[in-house]
Amino acid sequence: MSTKYIFVTGGVTSSLGKGIICASLGRLLVSRGLRVTIQKLDPYINVDPGTMNPYEHGEVYVTDDGAETDLDLGHYERFLGIQTSQQNNVTTGRVYFDVIMKERKGEYLGKTVQVIPHITDEIKSHVLGLGQSGKYDVVIVEIGGTVGDIESLPYIEAMRQLRYDVGRKNTLSIHLTLVPYLAAAGELKTKPTQHSVKTISESGLSPDILVCRSEYQLDTSIRRKIAQFCNVEIQDVIASLDAKSIYEVPLLMLEEGLDSRVIEKLNLPAKNADLEAWRQFVNKIKYPGSETTIALVGKYVEHHDAYKSIVEALIHGGAMNDTKVHIRWIQSDYINSENIQKTIGDVSGVLVAPGFGDRGIEGKLSAVKFARENKIPFFGICLGMQCAVIEFARNCAGLEGANSTEFDITCTYPVIDYMPDQRMIQEKGGTMRLGKYECKLTGSTKSRHAYGTEIIYERHRHRFELNNDLRQELMDQGLVIAGINPERDLVEIIELENHPWFVGVQFHPELKSTVANPHPLFVDFVKSVKTFSDKKKKSGDIQQQQPV
Ligand code: GLN
C-alpha cells in the first residue's frame, strides 16, 4: 500500500486546536491498526523555536534526537505513543536555510532560485522524507497558521502540488474551521466557514472534510448548508464541540465518524478502533476519586503553554493515582521567605519548573526551602533541580554564597556550573545539551524504585550542570546522587533522605509522559502528593474532632 497523506489546514482564526485534531485523528487511526506519524509545518522564519521566548511560543518540545520543536509534537507523542524527531517539524526558516546553503554550494546550477519551484520542492522533500521512509501508512501534515496568511502560501502550494505528485487518491485535505454562535442573532453562523473554504479552494487545496469547531451542536440543517456551500458531502461536515479535556477529543471525533470518513476516502485497510484503554483513562480524568493541589513555581506562569508537557504529565500522573491534580500557578518573582507560607503553605506538593536566567531565582529558592523544611513532596525539573542543589548547598552544607554561574559568574561556590563543552559556545541556536542521554540509577533511591529499572533514557535541554568539583562536599552533607550519566559522569538526579519525596532531575521527564505510558516519576510524585494530602486531611479531621 502506498503511503497516504492527510493535509490539515485551519481557517477563520488561530487557536482552533489543529494540533489536537491532528493528534486525535492520529490516535483513532493508530487504534485501527495503522502506522501513523504527524508532521508540523510552521510558517515562521526562525530555524526552530529553540531561541524563542516562552511568552512568544510556549514550551519548546525536545525530541530524542535533540531537535527543539513546536509543542504540538508533544501532543502527537502523548496521543499516539510514537516518537517524533527533527523530521516531524519543519519551519520556513529551516526550509530557506537549506535552500540558501544549496545555492551557495552551486547545487542549482546557475538557475534563478525562486519560491516556486525551489522552496516548494524543499517543503515537499521534507513531507516525502517521512512518507517514503516505509515506516508509515499515513502521514498527517499539520500546516501551521491560518489560511489566507501570506506566510502559509508556499506550504499550501506545496501540498497542492503533492496531491498530484503522489496521486489524488493518496491524499486528503481536511480543513478546520469555526462556526461561531452570534448571541444577538441567536444562531450559529456559517459564513466565516464559507469564506475560509473559498480562500483555500482558490489555492487549489479544496477540503474533502470539514471539521467545524463550535460551542453548540450543529443540527442537520446547518450541516446541510455548510456541505452545500463548501462542496462536501453532509457526512464530511464533522462537528468538533468544546471539550472539558483535550483527551476527550478522540472519542468525540470517533462519534462524529471522522476516522471512518478518512478510512473510506483513502481506502485504508483498517480494523475497528480499540479505544478501551483510552476510554478508561478519560473516565479517570472525568471522575477522579480525590483532589490534590500542587504549586507550580516558575517565571512564565501567566502563559501556561510554557509548561505544557508538565501540565499534561501531571494529568497522566493524576489519572494513575485516581486523583485530580489542581495546579496553583506561582510567579517566582513575587515570592520570598516572608510570604511563602501564605502563598503555598496549604499545598500538598511543590514543583519548581525549568527556566533560564536569574529572574525569579530567589523566589524559587524560597519555595525549595519551604518544601524541604516542611517535608512537602518536591519535584525540581532542570533549573528546578539546580535550585534544589543551590538551596541545599547554602542552607544544609554551609556553602554560603553558593550559586549557579548562570546567575553569578563570580560566586564563592559555583555548585552549578557550565558544562565544559558549553563554555566556548557563542551561538545560541541548537547548541545546548539536547536530546536523549543515558542515565544509570544508583542505590535504593526513590527514583530507582519509581522507574523499576537501572538504565533509563531521558531528554535534556540545558547548558549547566552540577559541578563535579563540589559533588563530594555536597554528598558528605547528605545530598543523594540518584542518577549519573555514565559516559560523562554528569549528575542527572539528586534526592534528599528523611523527606517523603524530594527529587530533582537535570532532564525533562515531562517530555516522555504519554497516555499509554505515564512517566514513572510523575506517577510517583503525584502518589506522594496524594499521601501527603490524605494525611493532612486526616490530621485536620482529628483536630476538628478534639473537644475545644
Ligand atoms: N538554565 C539552566 C541551564 O541551562 C536550566 C535549563 C532548563 O531548565 N531547561 O542549565
Coordinates of C-alpha atoms and ligand atoms in Angstrom, one line a residue:
M1 CA 0.0 0.0 0.0
S2 CA 1.4 3.4 -0.8
T3 CA 1.6 5.9 2.0
K4 CA -1.3 8.2 2.4
Y5 CA -1.0 11.9 3.2
I6 CA -3.6 13.9 5.1
F7 CA -3.1 17.7 4.9
V8 CA -4.7 19.6 7.8
T9 CA -5.2 23.4 7.4
G10 CA -7.0 25.9 9.6
G11 CA -9.2 28.8 8.8
V12 CA -11.2 31.7 10.3
T13 CA -9.0 32.1 13.3
S14 CA -5.9 30.8 15.0
S15 CA -6.1 28.7 18.3
L16 CA -8.8 26.4 17.0
G17 CA -6.8 23.4 18.2
K18 CA -5.5 22.0 14.9
G19 CA -2.8 20.1 16.8
I20 CA -5.3 18.4 19.0
I21 CA -7.5 17.5 16.0
C22 CA -4.4 16.0 14.2
A23 CA -3.4 14.1 17.3
S24 CA -6.9 12.8 17.8
L25 CA -7.3 11.7 14.2
G26 CA -3.8 10.1 14.5
R27 CA -4.9 8.3 17.7
L28 CA -8.0 6.9 16.0
L29 CA -6.1 5.7 13.0
V30 CA -3.5 4.0 15.3
S31 CA -6.3 2.4 17.2
R32 CA -7.4 0.9 14.0
G33 CA -4.1 -0.7 13.4
L34 CA -2.4 1.8 11.1
R35 CA 1.1 3.1 11.4
V36 CA 0.8 6.9 11.6
T37 CA 3.0 9.9 12.1
I38 CA 2.3 13.6 12.2
Q39 CA 4.4 16.4 10.8
K40 CA 4.1 20.1 11.7
L41 CA 4.9 22.7 9.1
D42 CA 5.5 26.1 10.8
P43 CA 5.4 29.3 8.8
Y44 CA 7.8 31.4 10.9
I45 CA 11.3 32.3 9.9
N46 CA 13.1 31.1 13.0
V47 CA 15.0 28.0 12.1
D48 CA 13.5 26.3 15.1
P49 CA 11.6 27.6 18.2
G50 CA 14.7 27.0 20.4
T51 CA 15.7 30.6 20.6
M52 CA 12.1 32.0 21.1
N53 CA 10.9 33.4 24.3
P54 CA 8.4 31.1 26.1
Y55 CA 5.9 34.0 26.1
E56 CA 6.0 34.1 22.3
H57 CA 5.9 30.4 21.6
G58 CA 5.1 28.4 24.7
E59 CA 7.2 25.3 25.6
V60 CA 10.0 24.1 23.3
Y61 CA 9.4 20.4 22.9
V62 CA 12.6 18.4 22.6
T63 CA 12.7 15.1 20.8
D64 CA 15.0 12.1 21.4
D65 CA 17.3 13.2 18.5
G66 CA 17.7 16.6 20.2
A67 CA 15.5 18.7 17.9
E68 CA 13.9 21.8 19.5
T69 CA 10.4 21.7 18.2
D70 CA 6.9 23.0 18.4
L71 CA 4.8 22.0 21.4
D72 CA 2.3 20.3 19.1
L73 CA 4.8 17.5 18.7
G74 CA 4.2 16.8 22.4
H75 CA 0.5 16.2 21.7
Y76 CA 1.4 13.9 18.9
E77 CA 3.7 11.8 21.1
R78 CA 1.3 11.8 24.1
F79 CA -1.8 10.8 22.0
L80 CA -0.2 8.4 19.6
G81 CA 2.6 6.9 21.8
I82 CA 5.0 7.5 18.9
Q83 CA 8.5 9.0 18.9
T84 CA 8.9 12.1 16.8
S85 CA 12.2 13.6 15.5
Q86 CA 13.6 16.6 13.7
Q87 CA 11.8 15.4 10.6
N88 CA 8.5 15.9 12.2
N89 CA 8.9 19.7 12.5
V90 CA 9.8 22.0 9.6
T91 CA 9.9 25.8 9.7
T92 CA 10.1 28.3 6.9
G93 CA 13.4 29.3 8.5
R94 CA 14.8 25.8 8.1
V95 CA 13.5 25.5 4.5
Y96 CA 15.1 28.8 3.4
F97 CA 18.3 28.0 5.3
D98 CA 18.7 24.7 3.5
V99 CA 17.8 26.2 0.1
I100 CA 20.3 29.0 0.6
M101 CA 23.0 26.6 1.6
K102 CA 22.4 24.6 -1.5
E103 CA 22.5 27.7 -3.6
R104 CA 25.9 28.6 -2.0
K105 CA 27.2 25.2 -2.9
G106 CA 26.1 25.8 -6.5
E107 CA 23.6 23.0 -6.4
Y108 CA 21.0 24.9 -8.5
L109 CA 23.4 25.0 -11.5
G110 CA 23.1 28.7 -12.2
K111 CA 19.3 28.8 -12.1
T112 CA 17.4 31.7 -10.5
V113 CA 16.3 30.3 -7.1
Q114 CA 12.6 31.0 -6.5
V115 CA 9.7 30.3 -4.1
I116 CA 8.2 28.1 -6.8
P117 CA 9.7 25.6 -7.5
H118 CA 12.7 25.7 -5.2
I119 CA 11.1 26.5 -1.8
T120 CA 8.0 24.4 -2.6
D121 CA 10.3 21.5 -3.7
E122 CA 12.2 21.7 -0.4
I123 CA 8.9 21.6 1.5
K124 CA 7.7 18.6 -0.4
S125 CA 11.0 16.8 0.1
H126 CA 10.5 17.1 3.9
V127 CA 7.0 15.7 3.7
L128 CA 8.1 12.9 1.3
G129 CA 11.1 12.2 3.5
L130 CA 8.7 10.9 6.2
G131 CA 6.3 9.3 3.8
Q132 CA 8.9 7.4 1.8
S133 CA 10.7 6.0 4.8
G134 CA 8.5 2.9 4.5
K135 CA 7.6 3.3 8.2
Y136 CA 4.2 4.8 7.9
D137 CA 0.8 4.0 6.3
V138 CA -0.4 7.5 6.9
V139 CA 1.4 10.9 7.3
I140 CA -0.7 13.6 8.7
V141 CA 0.7 17.0 7.8
E142 CA -0.4 19.9 10.0
I143 CA 0.1 23.3 8.3
G144 CA 0.6 26.0 10.9
G145 CA -1.1 29.4 10.7
T146 CA -4.4 30.3 9.2
V147 CA -5.4 30.0 5.6
G148 CA -5.0 33.4 3.9
D149 CA -1.8 34.3 5.8
I150 CA 1.0 35.3 3.5
E151 CA 3.4 33.1 5.2
S152 CA 1.4 29.9 4.7
L153 CA 1.1 30.3 1.0
P154 CA 4.2 28.3 -0.1
Y155 CA 3.1 25.4 2.1
I156 CA -0.4 25.3 0.7
E157 CA 1.0 25.5 -2.8
A158 CA 3.5 22.6 -2.0
M159 CA 0.6 20.5 -0.7
R160 CA -1.5 21.3 -3.8
Q161 CA 1.4 20.0 -6.0
L162 CA 1.9 17.0 -3.8
R163 CA -1.7 15.9 -4.4
Y164 CA -0.7 15.3 -8.0
D165 CA 2.8 14.1 -7.3
V166 CA 1.7 11.2 -5.2
G167 CA -1.7 10.7 -6.8
R168 CA -5.0 12.3 -5.7
K169 CA -6.3 9.1 -4.3
N170 CA -3.4 9.0 -1.8
T171 CA -4.1 12.4 -0.3
L172 CA -6.8 14.1 1.7
S173 CA -7.4 17.7 2.6
I174 CA -9.0 18.4 6.0
H175 CA -9.9 22.0 6.9
L176 CA -10.5 23.0 10.5
T177 CA -12.9 26.0 10.8
L178 CA -15.0 27.9 13.2
V179 CA -18.8 28.0 13.3
P180 CA -19.4 30.9 15.7
Y181 CA -22.6 31.5 17.7
L182 CA -23.9 35.0 17.4
A183 CA -25.8 35.8 20.6
A184 CA -27.6 38.8 19.1
A185 CA -29.0 36.7 16.2
G186 CA -29.4 33.6 18.4
E187 CA -27.9 31.4 15.8
L188 CA -24.7 29.7 14.6
K189 CA -23.2 31.3 11.6
T190 CA -21.7 29.5 8.6
K191 CA -20.4 32.5 6.6
P192 CA -16.8 32.5 8.1
T193 CA -16.5 28.8 7.1
Q194 CA -17.8 29.5 3.6
H195 CA -15.2 32.3 3.2
S196 CA -12.4 30.2 4.6
V197 CA -13.2 27.3 2.3
K198 CA -13.4 29.7 -0.6
T199 CA -9.9 31.0 0.2
I200 CA -8.3 27.6 0.5
S201 CA -10.1 26.4 -2.6
E202 CA -8.7 29.3 -4.6
S203 CA -5.3 27.9 -3.7
G204 CA -6.3 24.6 -5.2
L205 CA -6.5 22.6 -2.0
S206 CA -10.3 22.2 -1.7
P207 CA -11.2 20.4 1.5
D208 CA -12.6 16.8 1.4
I209 CA -13.6 17.0 5.0
L210 CA -14.5 20.0 7.2
V211 CA -14.0 19.9 11.0
C212 CA -16.1 22.6 12.5
R213 CA -15.3 24.0 15.9
S214 CA -18.4 25.2 17.6
E215 CA -19.7 25.9 21.1
Y216 CA -23.1 24.3 20.1
Q217 CA -24.1 21.2 18.3
L218 CA -24.6 21.5 14.6
D219 CA -28.0 20.3 13.6
T220 CA -28.8 18.7 10.3
S221 CA -29.9 21.8 8.6
I222 CA -26.7 23.7 9.4
R223 CA -24.6 20.7 8.3
R224 CA -26.5 20.6 5.1
K225 CA -26.0 24.3 4.5
I226 CA -22.2 24.0 5.1
A227 CA -22.0 20.9 2.9
Q228 CA -23.9 22.7 0.1
F229 CA -21.8 25.9 0.1
C230 CA -18.5 24.2 0.7
N231 CA -18.6 21.4 -1.9
V232 CA -18.5 18.4 0.6
E233 CA -21.0 15.7 1.5
I234 CA -23.0 16.2 4.6
Q235 CA -21.2 13.2 6.3
D236 CA -18.0 15.2 5.8
V237 CA -19.1 18.0 8.0
I238 CA -17.7 17.0 11.3
A239 CA -18.7 18.9 14.4
S240 CA -16.0 19.5 17.0
L241 CA -17.6 20.8 20.1
D242 CA -15.7 22.3 23.0
A243 CA -14.5 19.6 25.3
K244 CA -13.5 19.8 29.0
S245 CA -10.4 17.8 28.4
I246 CA -8.3 17.5 25.2
Y247 CA -8.2 13.8 25.9
E248 CA -12.0 13.6 25.1
V249 CA -11.5 14.8 21.6
P250 CA -10.5 11.4 20.0
L251 CA -13.8 10.0 21.5
L252 CA -15.8 12.9 20.1
M253 CA -14.2 12.5 16.7
L254 CA -15.0 8.8 16.8
E255 CA -18.7 9.6 17.5
E256 CA -18.7 12.1 14.6
G257 CA -17.1 9.4 12.3
L258 CA -14.0 11.4 11.4
D259 CA -11.9 8.2 11.2
S260 CA -14.5 6.3 9.2
R261 CA -14.7 9.1 6.6
V262 CA -10.9 9.3 6.3
I263 CA -10.6 5.5 6.0
E264 CA -13.3 5.3 3.4
K265 CA -11.9 8.2 1.3
L266 CA -8.3 6.9 1.4
N267 CA -9.4 3.3 1.0
L268 CA -7.3 2.3 4.0
P269 CA -7.4 -1.3 5.3
A270 CA -8.5 -0.8 8.9
K271 CA -9.9 -2.8 11.7
N272 CA -12.4 -1.5 14.3
A273 CA -11.0 1.0 16.7
D274 CA -9.9 -0.4 20.0
L275 CA -10.2 2.6 22.4
E276 CA -11.0 0.7 25.6
A277 CA -7.8 1.8 27.4
W278 CA -8.3 5.4 26.2
R279 CA -11.8 5.5 27.5
Q280 CA -10.7 4.2 30.9
F281 CA -8.1 7.0 31.0
V282 CA -10.7 9.7 30.1
N283 CA -13.1 8.3 32.8
K284 CA -10.3 8.6 35.4
I285 CA -9.8 12.2 34.4
K286 CA -13.5 13.0 34.4
Y287 CA -14.4 11.2 37.6
P288 CA -11.4 11.4 40.0
G289 CA -11.6 9.8 43.4
S290 CA -9.9 12.7 45.1
E291 CA -8.4 16.1 44.5
T292 CA -5.0 17.5 45.4
T293 CA -3.2 20.8 44.8
I294 CA 0.4 21.4 43.9
A295 CA 2.3 24.7 43.5
L296 CA 4.0 25.1 40.1
V297 CA 6.7 27.7 40.7
G298 CA 8.0 29.3 37.5
K299 CA 8.5 32.7 36.0
Y300 CA 6.4 32.3 32.9
V301 CA 3.3 31.2 34.7
E302 CA 1.0 33.8 33.1
H303 CA 1.5 31.7 30.0
H304 CA 0.5 28.1 30.8
D305 CA 1.6 26.9 27.4
A306 CA 5.2 27.5 28.6
Y307 CA 4.8 24.4 30.8
K308 CA 2.5 22.4 28.5
S309 CA 4.2 19.0 28.9
I310 CA 4.4 19.4 32.7
V311 CA 0.7 20.1 32.9
E312 CA -0.1 17.1 30.8
A313 CA 2.3 14.8 32.7
L314 CA 0.6 15.8 36.0
I315 CA -2.8 14.9 34.4
H316 CA -1.3 11.5 33.5
G317 CA 0.2 11.0 36.9
G318 CA -3.1 12.1 38.5
A319 CA -5.1 9.6 36.4
M320 CA -2.8 6.8 37.6
N321 CA -3.4 7.7 41.2
D322 CA -7.1 8.4 40.8
T323 CA -6.8 12.0 41.8
K324 CA -7.2 15.3 40.1
V325 CA -4.1 17.5 40.5
H326 CA -5.0 21.2 40.7
I327 CA -2.1 23.5 39.8
R328 CA -1.6 26.7 41.7
W329 CA 0.5 28.9 39.5
I330 CA 3.1 30.7 41.4
Q331 CA 5.0 33.5 39.9
S332 CA 8.5 33.1 41.3
D333 CA 9.2 36.9 41.0
Y334 CA 6.7 37.6 43.8
I335 CA 7.6 35.0 46.4
N336 CA 10.1 35.2 49.2
S337 CA 10.8 33.8 52.7
E338 CA 8.3 36.2 54.2
N339 CA 5.2 35.4 52.1
I340 CA 6.0 31.8 51.1
Q341 CA 3.9 30.3 54.0
K342 CA 0.9 32.4 52.9
T343 CA 1.4 31.5 49.2
I344 CA 2.0 27.8 49.3
G345 CA 1.5 26.8 52.9
D346 CA -1.6 24.7 52.2
V347 CA -0.4 22.8 49.0
S348 CA 0.4 19.1 49.0
G349 CA 3.3 19.3 46.5
V350 CA 5.8 21.8 45.1
L351 CA 7.2 21.6 41.5
V352 CA 9.9 24.1 40.6
A353 CA 9.9 24.4 36.9
P354 CA 12.7 24.7 34.2
G355 CA 13.8 28.1 33.0
F356 CA 16.7 30.3 32.0
G357 CA 18.2 33.5 33.5
D358 CA 18.3 34.9 37.0
R359 CA 14.8 36.5 37.2
G360 CA 12.8 34.9 40.0
I361 CA 15.6 32.6 41.2
E362 CA 15.5 33.7 44.9
G363 CA 11.7 33.1 44.9
K364 CA 12.3 29.6 43.5
L365 CA 14.9 29.0 46.3
S366 CA 12.4 30.0 48.9
A367 CA 9.9 27.5 47.5
V368 CA 12.5 24.7 47.6
K369 CA 13.5 25.6 51.2
F370 CA 9.8 25.6 52.3
A371 CA 9.2 22.2 50.7
R372 CA 12.3 20.7 52.2
E373 CA 11.7 22.0 55.7
N374 CA 8.1 21.3 55.8
K375 CA 8.5 17.9 54.2
I376 CA 6.2 18.6 51.3
P377 CA 6.7 16.4 48.3
F378 CA 9.1 18.3 46.0
F379 CA 9.9 17.8 42.3
G380 CA 12.6 20.0 40.7
I381 CA 13.0 19.9 36.9
C382 CA 16.1 21.1 35.2
L383 CA 16.5 24.6 36.6
G384 CA 14.3 23.4 39.4
M385 CA 16.9 20.7 40.2
Q386 CA 19.7 23.2 40.0
C387 CA 17.8 25.4 42.5
A388 CA 17.4 22.5 44.8
V389 CA 21.2 21.9 44.8
I390 CA 21.9 25.6 45.4
E391 CA 19.4 25.7 48.3
F392 CA 20.9 22.6 49.8
A393 CA 24.4 23.9 49.4
R394 CA 23.6 27.2 51.1
N395 CA 21.3 26.0 53.9
C396 CA 22.4 22.4 54.6
A397 CA 26.0 22.2 53.5
G398 CA 27.2 25.5 54.9
L399 CA 28.4 26.7 51.5
E400 CA 27.4 30.3 51.9
G401 CA 27.2 32.2 48.6
A402 CA 26.6 29.0 46.6
N403 CA 25.0 29.7 43.3
S404 CA 25.0 28.8 39.6
T405 CA 27.4 30.6 37.3
E406 CA 24.4 31.2 35.1
F407 CA 23.3 33.8 37.7
D408 CA 26.6 34.9 39.3
I409 CA 29.8 34.2 37.5
T410 CA 32.0 35.1 40.5
C411 CA 30.1 33.3 43.2
T412 CA 32.1 31.7 46.0
Y413 CA 30.7 28.2 45.5
P414 CA 29.6 27.5 41.9
V415 CA 27.7 24.4 42.7
I416 CA 26.0 24.6 39.3
D417 CA 28.4 25.5 36.5
Y418 CA 28.8 25.4 32.7
M419 CA 29.3 22.0 31.3
P420 CA 32.9 22.2 30.0
D421 CA 31.9 21.9 26.3
Q422 CA 29.4 24.8 26.7
R423 CA 31.9 27.4 27.9
M424 CA 33.2 28.5 24.5
I425 CA 29.8 28.4 22.7
Q426 CA 28.8 31.7 21.2
E427 CA 25.8 30.8 19.0
K428 CA 22.5 30.3 20.8
G429 CA 20.5 28.2 18.4
G430 CA 20.6 24.4 18.8
T431 CA 23.8 24.5 20.9
M432 CA 22.6 23.3 24.4
R433 CA 23.0 19.7 25.6
L434 CA 19.9 18.4 23.8
G435 CA 18.0 15.2 23.4
K436 CA 18.3 11.7 24.7
Y437 CA 21.0 10.6 27.1
E438 CA 21.6 7.5 29.2
C439 CA 21.3 7.7 32.9
K440 CA 22.3 5.0 35.4
L441 CA 20.2 4.9 38.6
T442 CA 22.1 4.3 41.8
G443 CA 21.4 2.8 45.1
S444 CA 18.0 2.2 46.6
T445 CA 16.6 5.6 45.8
K446 CA 13.1 6.9 45.2
S447 CA 14.0 7.3 41.5
R448 CA 15.3 3.7 41.2
H449 CA 12.1 2.5 42.9
A450 CA 9.8 4.6 40.7
Y451 CA 11.5 3.5 37.4
G452 CA 11.8 -0.1 38.5
T453 CA 14.9 -0.4 36.3
E454 CA 18.6 0.6 36.4
I455 CA 19.2 2.2 33.0
I456 CA 16.9 5.0 31.7
Y457 CA 17.0 7.4 28.8
E458 CA 15.7 10.9 29.2
R459 CA 15.7 14.1 27.2
H460 CA 17.8 17.2 28.0
R461 CA 17.9 20.9 27.3
H462 CA 20.4 22.8 29.3
R463 CA 23.9 24.3 29.4
F464 CA 24.7 24.0 33.1
E465 CA 25.2 21.0 35.4
L466 CA 26.0 20.1 39.0
N467 CA 29.7 21.0 39.4
N468 CA 31.7 17.7 39.9
D469 CA 34.4 19.6 41.9
L470 CA 31.9 20.2 44.6
R471 CA 29.9 17.0 44.3
Q472 CA 31.7 15.1 47.1
E473 CA 31.3 18.0 49.5
L474 CA 27.6 18.1 48.9
M475 CA 27.3 14.3 49.2
D476 CA 29.2 14.4 52.5
Q477 CA 26.5 16.7 53.8
G478 CA 23.7 14.3 52.8
L479 CA 22.8 15.1 49.1
V480 CA 21.9 11.8 47.5
I481 CA 23.1 11.3 43.9
A482 CA 20.5 9.1 42.4
G483 CA 21.4 9.1 38.7
I484 CA 24.6 9.5 36.7
N485 CA 25.3 9.8 33.0
P486 CA 27.9 7.1 32.8
E487 CA 29.6 8.4 29.6
R488 CA 30.5 11.9 31.0
D489 CA 29.9 11.3 34.7
L490 CA 27.3 14.0 35.0
V491 CA 24.8 14.1 37.9
E492 CA 21.3 13.7 36.4
I493 CA 19.2 13.1 39.6
I494 CA 19.5 14.3 43.2
E495 CA 17.4 13.3 46.2
L496 CA 17.2 14.0 49.8
E497 CA 16.8 11.4 52.6
N498 CA 14.4 11.9 55.6
H499 CA 11.9 13.5 53.4
P500 CA 8.8 11.9 51.9
W501 CA 9.7 12.8 48.3
F502 CA 12.4 15.2 47.3
V503 CA 13.7 14.6 43.8
G504 CA 15.5 16.9 41.3
V505 CA 16.2 15.9 37.8
Q506 CA 18.5 17.6 35.3
F507 CA 16.5 16.2 32.4
H508 CA 12.9 16.8 31.3
P509 CA 10.8 13.7 32.2
E510 CA 7.6 15.6 31.3
L511 CA 8.5 15.2 27.6
K512 CA 8.2 11.5 27.7
S513 CA 4.9 11.1 29.6
T514 CA 2.2 9.7 27.3
V515 CA -1.4 8.5 27.9
A516 CA -0.3 4.9 27.4
N517 CA 2.9 5.3 29.5
P518 CA 2.6 8.0 32.1
H519 CA 6.0 8.9 33.3
P520 CA 7.1 6.9 36.4
L521 CA 8.5 10.0 38.2
F522 CA 5.3 11.9 37.7
V523 CA 3.2 8.9 38.8
D524 CA 5.4 8.5 41.9
F525 CA 5.4 12.3 42.7
V526 CA 1.6 12.5 42.5
K527 CA 1.4 9.4 44.6
S528 CA 3.4 11.1 47.4
V529 CA 1.4 14.3 46.9
K530 CA -1.8 12.3 47.4
T531 CA -0.5 10.6 50.5
F532 CA 0.6 13.9 51.9
S533 CA -2.8 15.4 51.2
D534 CA -4.6 12.4 52.8
K535 CA -2.5 12.7 55.9
K536 CA -3.2 16.4 56.2
K537 CA -6.9 15.8 55.8
K538 CA -6.8 13.1 58.4
S539 CA -5.0 15.2 61.0
G540 CA -7.3 18.1 60.2
D541 CA -10.3 15.8 60.9
I542 CA -8.8 14.6 64.1
Q543 CA -8.2 18.2 65.2
Q544 CA -11.8 19.1 64.4
Q545 CA -13.0 16.2 66.5
Q546 CA -11.0 17.3 69.5
P547 CA -13.1 19.0 72.2
V548 CA -12.2 22.6 72.5
Ligands
GLN1 N1 19.2 27.5 32.6 C1 19.6 26.1 33.0 C2 20.7 25.6 32.1 O1 20.8 26.0 31.0 C3 18.4 25.2 33.1 C4 17.7 25.0 31.8 C5 16.3 24.4 31.9 O2 15.7 24.5 32.9 N2 15.9 23.8 30.8 O3 21.3 24.6 32.5

